[in-house]
mmCIF file of C-alpha atoms in Angstrom:
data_model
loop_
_atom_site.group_PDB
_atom_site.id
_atom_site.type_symbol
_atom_site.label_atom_id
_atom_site.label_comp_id
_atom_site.label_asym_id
_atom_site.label_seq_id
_atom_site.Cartn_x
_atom_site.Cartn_y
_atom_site.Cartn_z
ATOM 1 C CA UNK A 1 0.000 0.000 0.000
ATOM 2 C CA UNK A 2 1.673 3.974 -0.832
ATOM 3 C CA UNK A 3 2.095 5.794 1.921
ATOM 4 C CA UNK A 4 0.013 8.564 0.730
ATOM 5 C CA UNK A 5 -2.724 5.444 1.269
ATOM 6 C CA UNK A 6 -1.402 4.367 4.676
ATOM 7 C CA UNK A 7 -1.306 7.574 5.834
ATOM 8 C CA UNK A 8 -5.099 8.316 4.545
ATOM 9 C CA UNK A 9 -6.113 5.278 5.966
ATOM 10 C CA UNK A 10 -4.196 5.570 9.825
ATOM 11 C CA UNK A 11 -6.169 8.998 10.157
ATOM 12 C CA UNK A 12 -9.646 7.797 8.856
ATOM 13 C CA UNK A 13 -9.883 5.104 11.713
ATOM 14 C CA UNK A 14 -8.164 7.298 13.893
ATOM 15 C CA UNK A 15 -10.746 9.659 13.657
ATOM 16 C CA UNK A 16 -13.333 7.088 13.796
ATOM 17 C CA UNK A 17 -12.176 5.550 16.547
ATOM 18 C CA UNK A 18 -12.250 8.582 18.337
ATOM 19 C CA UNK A 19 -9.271 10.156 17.997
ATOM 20 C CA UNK A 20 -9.704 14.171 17.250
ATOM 21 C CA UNK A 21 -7.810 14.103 13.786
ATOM 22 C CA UNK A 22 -7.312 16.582 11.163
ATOM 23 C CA UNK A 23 -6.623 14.885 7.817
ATOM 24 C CA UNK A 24 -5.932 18.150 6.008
ATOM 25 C CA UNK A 25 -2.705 16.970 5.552
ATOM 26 C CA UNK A 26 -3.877 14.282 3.440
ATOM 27 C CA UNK A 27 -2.880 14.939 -0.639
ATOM 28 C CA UNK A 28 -6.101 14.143 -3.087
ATOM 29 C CA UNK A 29 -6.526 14.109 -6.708
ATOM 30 C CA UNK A 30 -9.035 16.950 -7.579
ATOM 31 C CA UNK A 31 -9.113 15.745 -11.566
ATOM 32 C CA UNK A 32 -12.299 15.326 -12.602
ATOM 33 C CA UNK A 33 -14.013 17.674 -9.810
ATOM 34 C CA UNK A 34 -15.666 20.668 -10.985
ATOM 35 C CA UNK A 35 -13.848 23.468 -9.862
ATOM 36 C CA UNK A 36 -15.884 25.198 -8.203
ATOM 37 C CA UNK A 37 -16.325 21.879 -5.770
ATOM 38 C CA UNK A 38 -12.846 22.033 -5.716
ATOM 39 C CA UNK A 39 -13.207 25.505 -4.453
ATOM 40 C CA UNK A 40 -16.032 24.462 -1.713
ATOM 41 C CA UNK A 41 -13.527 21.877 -0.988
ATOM 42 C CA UNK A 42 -10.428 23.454 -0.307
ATOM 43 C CA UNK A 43 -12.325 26.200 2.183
ATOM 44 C CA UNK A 44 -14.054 23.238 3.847
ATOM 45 C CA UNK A 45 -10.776 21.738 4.393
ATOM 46 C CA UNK A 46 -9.366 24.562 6.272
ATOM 47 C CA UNK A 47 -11.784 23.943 9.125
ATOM 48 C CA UNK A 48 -10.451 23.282 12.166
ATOM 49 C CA UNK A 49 -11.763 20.117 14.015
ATOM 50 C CA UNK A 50 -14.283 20.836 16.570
ATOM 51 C CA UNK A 51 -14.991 23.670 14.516
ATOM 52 C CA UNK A 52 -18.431 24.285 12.123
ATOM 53 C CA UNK A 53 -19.159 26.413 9.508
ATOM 54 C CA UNK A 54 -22.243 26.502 7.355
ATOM 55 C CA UNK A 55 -23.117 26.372 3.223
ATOM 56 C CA UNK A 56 -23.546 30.344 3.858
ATOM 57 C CA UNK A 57 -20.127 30.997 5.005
ATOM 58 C CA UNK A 58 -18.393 28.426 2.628
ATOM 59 C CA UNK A 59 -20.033 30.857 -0.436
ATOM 60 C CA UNK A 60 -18.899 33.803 1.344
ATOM 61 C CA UNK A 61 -15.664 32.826 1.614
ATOM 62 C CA UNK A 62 -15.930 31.768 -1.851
ATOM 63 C CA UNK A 63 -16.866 35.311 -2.951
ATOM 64 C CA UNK A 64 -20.379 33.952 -4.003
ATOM 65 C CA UNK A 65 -23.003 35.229 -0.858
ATOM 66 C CA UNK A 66 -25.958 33.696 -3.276
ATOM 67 C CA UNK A 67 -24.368 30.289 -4.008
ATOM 68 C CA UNK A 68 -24.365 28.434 0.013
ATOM 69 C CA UNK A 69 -27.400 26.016 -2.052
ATOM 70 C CA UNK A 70 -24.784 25.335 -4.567
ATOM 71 C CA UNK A 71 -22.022 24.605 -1.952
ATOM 72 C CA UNK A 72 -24.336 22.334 -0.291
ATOM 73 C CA UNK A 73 -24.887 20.290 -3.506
ATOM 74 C CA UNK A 74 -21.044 20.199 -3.717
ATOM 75 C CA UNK A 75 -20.731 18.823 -0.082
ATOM 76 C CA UNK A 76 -23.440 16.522 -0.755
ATOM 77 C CA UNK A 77 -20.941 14.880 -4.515
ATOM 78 C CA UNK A 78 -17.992 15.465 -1.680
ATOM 79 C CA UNK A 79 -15.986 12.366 -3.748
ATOM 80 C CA UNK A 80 -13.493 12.477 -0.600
ATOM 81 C CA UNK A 81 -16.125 12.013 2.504
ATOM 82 C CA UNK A 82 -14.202 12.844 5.980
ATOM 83 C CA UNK A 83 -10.805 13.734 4.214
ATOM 84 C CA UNK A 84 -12.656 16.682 2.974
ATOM 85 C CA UNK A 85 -14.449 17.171 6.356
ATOM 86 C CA UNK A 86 -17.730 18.147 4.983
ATOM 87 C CA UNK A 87 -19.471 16.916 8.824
ATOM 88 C CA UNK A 88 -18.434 20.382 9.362
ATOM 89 C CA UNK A 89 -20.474 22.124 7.521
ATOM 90 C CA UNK A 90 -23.895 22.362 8.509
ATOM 91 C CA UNK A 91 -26.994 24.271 7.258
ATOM 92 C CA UNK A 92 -28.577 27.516 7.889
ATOM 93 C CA UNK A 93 -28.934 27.874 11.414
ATOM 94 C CA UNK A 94 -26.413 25.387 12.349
ATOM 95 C CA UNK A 95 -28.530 22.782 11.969
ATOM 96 C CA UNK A 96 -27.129 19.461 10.180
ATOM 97 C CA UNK A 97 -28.116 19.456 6.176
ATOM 98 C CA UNK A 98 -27.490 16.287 4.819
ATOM 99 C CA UNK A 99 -23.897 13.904 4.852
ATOM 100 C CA UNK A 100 -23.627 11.553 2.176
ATOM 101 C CA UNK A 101 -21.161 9.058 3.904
ATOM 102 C CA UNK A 102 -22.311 5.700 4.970
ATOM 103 C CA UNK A 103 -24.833 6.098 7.746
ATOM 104 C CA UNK A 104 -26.146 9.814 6.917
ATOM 105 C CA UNK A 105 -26.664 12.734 9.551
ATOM 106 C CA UNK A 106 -26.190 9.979 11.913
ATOM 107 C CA UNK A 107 -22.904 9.565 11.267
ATOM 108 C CA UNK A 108 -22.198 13.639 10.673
ATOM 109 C CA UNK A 109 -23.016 14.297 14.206
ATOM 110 C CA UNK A 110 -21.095 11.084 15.594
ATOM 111 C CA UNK A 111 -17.970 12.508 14.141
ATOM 112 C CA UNK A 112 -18.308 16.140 15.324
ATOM 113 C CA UNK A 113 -19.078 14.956 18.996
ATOM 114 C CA UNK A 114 -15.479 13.271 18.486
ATOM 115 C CA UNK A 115 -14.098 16.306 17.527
ATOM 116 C CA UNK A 116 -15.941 18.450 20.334
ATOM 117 C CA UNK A 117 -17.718 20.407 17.972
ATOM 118 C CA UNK A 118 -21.160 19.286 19.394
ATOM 119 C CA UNK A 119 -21.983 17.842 22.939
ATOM 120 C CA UNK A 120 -23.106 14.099 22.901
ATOM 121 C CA UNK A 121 -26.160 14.850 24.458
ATOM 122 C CA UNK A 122 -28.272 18.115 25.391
ATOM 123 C CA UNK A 123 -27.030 19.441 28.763
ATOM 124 C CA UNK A 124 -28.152 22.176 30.911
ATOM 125 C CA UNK A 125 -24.786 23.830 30.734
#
């Protein structure tokens, strides 16, 4: 197995196994991705673990205010689930849009409790 692979592979389930990972160091091949999913990418990428943005601020970033529907299309063709952290972006409101990994919003929220973005269950404080 590469390295590159290995590597890929060690921080997936790492993360998954609880382990508060960022796999930004990870390289991908963006042929074949529209660009500006490669775009939504890249910005989604630079969040932090335990951190969340939304589709909103992804098209703001992105210079496009109007386009957080289209960034949430791109999240939801993400070709590179977890290594392009798209659990971190959430809708409108912070609430949790759609993940396209195995196991849904299920497994969305599962992995930002790991990273302490979200508590595990509703507390008073």
């Amino acid at each position: 197995m590469p390295d590159v692979v290995r590597v890929a592979v060690a921080g997936i389930v790492a993360l998954l196994g609880g382990e508060r990972r960022d796999l930004a160091e990870v390289g991908l091949d963006f042929r074949g991705v529209p660009e500006f999913n490669r775009r939504a990418y890249e910005v989604a990428r630079a969040v932090s673990p335990g951190k969340t943005v939304t589709y909103g601020d992804i098209a703001h970033r992105l210079g496009m205010p109007g386009a957080a529907q289209a960034v949430g299309q791109a999240m939801g063709n993400n070709p590179f689930p977890i290594v392009v952290p798209c659990h971190r972006v959430l809708a409108a409101g912070g609430k949790d849009g759609g993940f396209s990994a195995h196991g849904g919003v299920r497994t969305k929220r599962t992995m930002l409790v790991i990273e302490g973005a979200i508590a595990d269950e509703p507390t008073l404080f």
